GROMACS .gro file of C-alpha atoms in nm:
model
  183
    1UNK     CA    1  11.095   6.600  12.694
    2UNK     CA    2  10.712   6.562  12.692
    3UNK     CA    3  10.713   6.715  12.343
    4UNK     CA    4  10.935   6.490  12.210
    5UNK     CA    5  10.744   6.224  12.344
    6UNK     CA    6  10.456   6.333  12.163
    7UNK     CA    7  10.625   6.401  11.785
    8UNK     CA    8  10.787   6.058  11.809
    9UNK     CA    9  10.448   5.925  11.880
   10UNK     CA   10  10.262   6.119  11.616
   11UNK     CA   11  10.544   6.027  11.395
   12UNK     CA   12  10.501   5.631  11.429
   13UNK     CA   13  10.086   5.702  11.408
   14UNK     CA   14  10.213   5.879  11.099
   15UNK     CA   15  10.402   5.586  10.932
   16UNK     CA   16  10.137   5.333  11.076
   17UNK     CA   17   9.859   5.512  10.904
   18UNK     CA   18  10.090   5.548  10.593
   19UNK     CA   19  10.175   5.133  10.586
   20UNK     CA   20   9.834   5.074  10.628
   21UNK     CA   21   9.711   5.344  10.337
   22UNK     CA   22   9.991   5.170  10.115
   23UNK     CA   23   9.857   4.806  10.162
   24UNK     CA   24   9.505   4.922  10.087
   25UNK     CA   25   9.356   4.738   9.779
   26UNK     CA   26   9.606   4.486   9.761
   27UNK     CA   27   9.502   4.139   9.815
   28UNK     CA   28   9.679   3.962  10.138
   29UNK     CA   29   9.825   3.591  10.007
   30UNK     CA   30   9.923   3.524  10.361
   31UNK     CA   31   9.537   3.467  10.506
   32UNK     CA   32   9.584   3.106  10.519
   33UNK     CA   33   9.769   3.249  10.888
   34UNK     CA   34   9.478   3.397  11.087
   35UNK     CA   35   9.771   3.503  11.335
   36UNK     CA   36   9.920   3.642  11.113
   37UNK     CA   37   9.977   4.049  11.234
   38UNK     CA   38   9.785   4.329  10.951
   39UNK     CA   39  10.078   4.590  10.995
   40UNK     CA   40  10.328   4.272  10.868
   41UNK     CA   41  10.107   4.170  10.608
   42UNK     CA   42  10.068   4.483  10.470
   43UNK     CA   43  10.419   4.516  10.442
   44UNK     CA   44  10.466   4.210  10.314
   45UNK     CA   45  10.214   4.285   9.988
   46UNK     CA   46  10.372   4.630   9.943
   47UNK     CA   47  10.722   4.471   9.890
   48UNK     CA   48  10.542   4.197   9.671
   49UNK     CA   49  10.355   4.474   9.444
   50UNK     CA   50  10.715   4.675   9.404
   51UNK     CA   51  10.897   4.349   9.234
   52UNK     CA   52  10.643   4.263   9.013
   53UNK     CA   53  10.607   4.594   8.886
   54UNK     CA   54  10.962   4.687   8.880
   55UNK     CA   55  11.039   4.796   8.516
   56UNK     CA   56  11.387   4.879   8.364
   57UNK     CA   57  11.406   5.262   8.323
   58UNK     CA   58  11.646   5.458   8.048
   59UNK     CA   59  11.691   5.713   7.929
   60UNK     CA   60  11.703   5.781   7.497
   61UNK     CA   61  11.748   5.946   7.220
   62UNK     CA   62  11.402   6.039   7.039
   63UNK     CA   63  11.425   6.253   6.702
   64UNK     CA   64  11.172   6.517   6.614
   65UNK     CA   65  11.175   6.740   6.361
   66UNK     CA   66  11.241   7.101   6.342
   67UNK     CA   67  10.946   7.383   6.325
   68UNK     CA   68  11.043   7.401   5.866
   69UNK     CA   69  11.097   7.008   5.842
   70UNK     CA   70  11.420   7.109   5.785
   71UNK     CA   71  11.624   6.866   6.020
   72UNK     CA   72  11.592   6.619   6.290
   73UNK     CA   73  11.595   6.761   6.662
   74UNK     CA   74  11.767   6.511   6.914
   75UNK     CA   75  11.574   6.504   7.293
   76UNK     CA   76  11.664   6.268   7.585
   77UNK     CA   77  11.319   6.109   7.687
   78UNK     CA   78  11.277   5.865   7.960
   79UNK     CA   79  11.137   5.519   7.886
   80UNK     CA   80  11.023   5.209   8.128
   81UNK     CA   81  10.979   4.862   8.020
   82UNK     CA   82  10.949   4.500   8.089
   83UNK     CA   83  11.103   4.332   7.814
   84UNK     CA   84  11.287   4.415   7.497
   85UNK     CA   85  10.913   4.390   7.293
   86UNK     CA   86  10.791   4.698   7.527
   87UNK     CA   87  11.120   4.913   7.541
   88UNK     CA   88  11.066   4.895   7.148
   89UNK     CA   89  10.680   4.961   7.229
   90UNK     CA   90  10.781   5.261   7.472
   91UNK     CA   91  11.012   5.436   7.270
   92UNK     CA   92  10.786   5.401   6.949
   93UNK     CA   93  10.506   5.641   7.199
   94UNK     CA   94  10.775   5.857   7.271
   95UNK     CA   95  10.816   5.920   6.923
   96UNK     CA   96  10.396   6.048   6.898
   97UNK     CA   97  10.456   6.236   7.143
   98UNK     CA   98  10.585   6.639   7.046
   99UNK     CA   99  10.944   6.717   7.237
  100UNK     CA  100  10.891   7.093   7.269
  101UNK     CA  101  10.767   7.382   7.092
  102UNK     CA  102  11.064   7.370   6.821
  103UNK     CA  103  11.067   6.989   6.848
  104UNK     CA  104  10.778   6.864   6.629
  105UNK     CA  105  10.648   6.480   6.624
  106UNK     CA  106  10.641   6.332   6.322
  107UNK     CA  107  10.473   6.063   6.407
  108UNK     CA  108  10.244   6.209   6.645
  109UNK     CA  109   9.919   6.148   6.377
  110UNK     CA  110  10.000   5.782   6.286
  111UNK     CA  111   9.894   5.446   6.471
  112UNK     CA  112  10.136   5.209   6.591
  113UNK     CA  113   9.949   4.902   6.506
  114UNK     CA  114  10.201   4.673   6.669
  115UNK     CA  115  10.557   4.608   6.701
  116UNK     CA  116  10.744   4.312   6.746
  117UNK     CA  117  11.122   4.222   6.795
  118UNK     CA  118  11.246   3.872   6.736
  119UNK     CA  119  11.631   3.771   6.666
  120UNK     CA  120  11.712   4.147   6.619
  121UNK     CA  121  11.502   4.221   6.361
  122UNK     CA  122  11.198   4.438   6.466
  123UNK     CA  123  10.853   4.482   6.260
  124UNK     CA  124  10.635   4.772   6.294
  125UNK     CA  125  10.247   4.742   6.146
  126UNK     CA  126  10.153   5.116   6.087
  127UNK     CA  127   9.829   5.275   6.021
  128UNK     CA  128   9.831   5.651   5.820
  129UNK     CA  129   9.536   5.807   5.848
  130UNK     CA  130   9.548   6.097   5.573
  131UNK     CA  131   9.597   6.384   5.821
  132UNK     CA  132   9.972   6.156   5.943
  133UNK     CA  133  10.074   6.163   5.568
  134UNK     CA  134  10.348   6.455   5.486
  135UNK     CA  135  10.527   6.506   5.199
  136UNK     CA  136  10.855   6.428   5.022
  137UNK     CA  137  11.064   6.611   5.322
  138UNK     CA  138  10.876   6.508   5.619
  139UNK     CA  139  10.898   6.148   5.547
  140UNK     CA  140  11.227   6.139   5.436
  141UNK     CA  141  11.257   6.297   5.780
  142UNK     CA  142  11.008   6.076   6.001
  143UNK     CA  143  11.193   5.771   5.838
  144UNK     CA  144  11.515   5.913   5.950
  145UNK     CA  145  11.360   6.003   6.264
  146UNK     CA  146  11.206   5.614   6.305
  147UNK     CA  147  11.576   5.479   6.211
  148UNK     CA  148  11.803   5.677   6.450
  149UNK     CA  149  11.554   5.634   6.743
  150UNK     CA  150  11.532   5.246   6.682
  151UNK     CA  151  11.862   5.153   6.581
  152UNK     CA  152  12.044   5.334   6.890
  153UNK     CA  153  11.961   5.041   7.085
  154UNK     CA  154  12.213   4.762   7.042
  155UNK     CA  155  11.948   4.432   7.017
  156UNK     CA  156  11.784   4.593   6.676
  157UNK     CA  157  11.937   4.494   6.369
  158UNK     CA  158  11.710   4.540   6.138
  159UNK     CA  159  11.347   4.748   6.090
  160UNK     CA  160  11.041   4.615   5.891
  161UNK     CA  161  10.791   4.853   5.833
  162UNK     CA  162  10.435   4.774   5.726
  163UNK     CA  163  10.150   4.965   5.619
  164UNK     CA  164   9.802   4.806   5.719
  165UNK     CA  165   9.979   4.455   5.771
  166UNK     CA  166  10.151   4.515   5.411
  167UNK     CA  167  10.477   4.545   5.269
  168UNK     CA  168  10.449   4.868   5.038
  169UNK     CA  169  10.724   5.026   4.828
  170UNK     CA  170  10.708   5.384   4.978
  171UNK     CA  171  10.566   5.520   5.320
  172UNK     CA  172  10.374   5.824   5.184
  173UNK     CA  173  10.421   5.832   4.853
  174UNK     CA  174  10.740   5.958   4.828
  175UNK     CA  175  11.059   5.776   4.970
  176UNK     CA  176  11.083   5.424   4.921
  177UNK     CA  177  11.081   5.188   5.180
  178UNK     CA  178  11.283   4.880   5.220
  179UNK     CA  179  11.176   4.535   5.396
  180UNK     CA  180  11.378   4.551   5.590
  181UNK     CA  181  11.617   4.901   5.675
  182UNK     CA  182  11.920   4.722   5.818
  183UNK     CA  183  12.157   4.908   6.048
   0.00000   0.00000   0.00000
């Protein structure tokens, strides 16, 4: 009996010293109330910090290429965002980032300026520094890759890309590029 005395009280030290860890750092809005007890306090600010940094989670499609730049190579990636803006934002990084070793990014080498969506129709500003430029294959297949990744997601209608701010007639060179690709 006396040992079970003594695990339930290490146990409640336990989750005392854990409450208090988790409230470290945060900033107490309740010190207007000097009565006010730590322990609930700390609570209180860990429940606070959860819901304002509680993003939307899901999981996607993101297209890679194959090892030859042969064909596209579907993987399920998970994504977290805010807002429609930064699930765009989130799944455009997934895209940079490689899938596995037969799942190649294509867009691992290029810069995301920014991204934007507004009524459906989302704009992409793109840097391509010469080592992210591939030829007539691989952008017909990062395009491809871009499109299917983008357009899965029902609010995106539409996909402007620009080059350096600019509206250009091909990508790399090779495949031309419409303002915008509409789904």
């Amino acid at each position: 009996m006396r040992q079970l005395r003594t695990t339930i009280g290490l146990l409640l030290l336990s989750a005392a010293l854990v409450t208090a860890a988790s409230g470290c750092g945060t900033k107490d809005k309740s010190q207007a109330n000097a009565n006010t007890d730590s322990s609930v306090a700390a609570a209180g600010n860990q429940s606070e910090q959860a819901a304002s940094t509680d993003k939307t989670k899901q999981s996607i499609h993101i297209y890679y290429s194959d090892q030859d730049l042969t064909s596209l190579v579907e993987l399920n990636r998970e994504i977290e965002y805010d807002s429609p803006d930064q699930k765009v934002a989130a799944a455009l990084a997934a895209l940079q980032t490689d899938g596995s070793s037969d799942a190649l990014s294509l867009w691992s080498k290029a810069q995301f300026l920014s991204s934007s969506l507004k009524d459906g129709a989302v704009t992409i500003d793109i840097h391509l520094p010469e080592e992210a430029r591939l030829g007539a294959p691989g952008e017909m297949l990062a395009l491809q890759a871009l499109k299917q990744t983008l357009f899965q997601f029902d609010e995106v209608q539409s996909i402007d890309v620009l080059v350096d701010g600019e509206a250009v007639d091909t990508l790399m060179g090779h495949e031309e590029l419409p303002h915008p690709f509409v789904k």
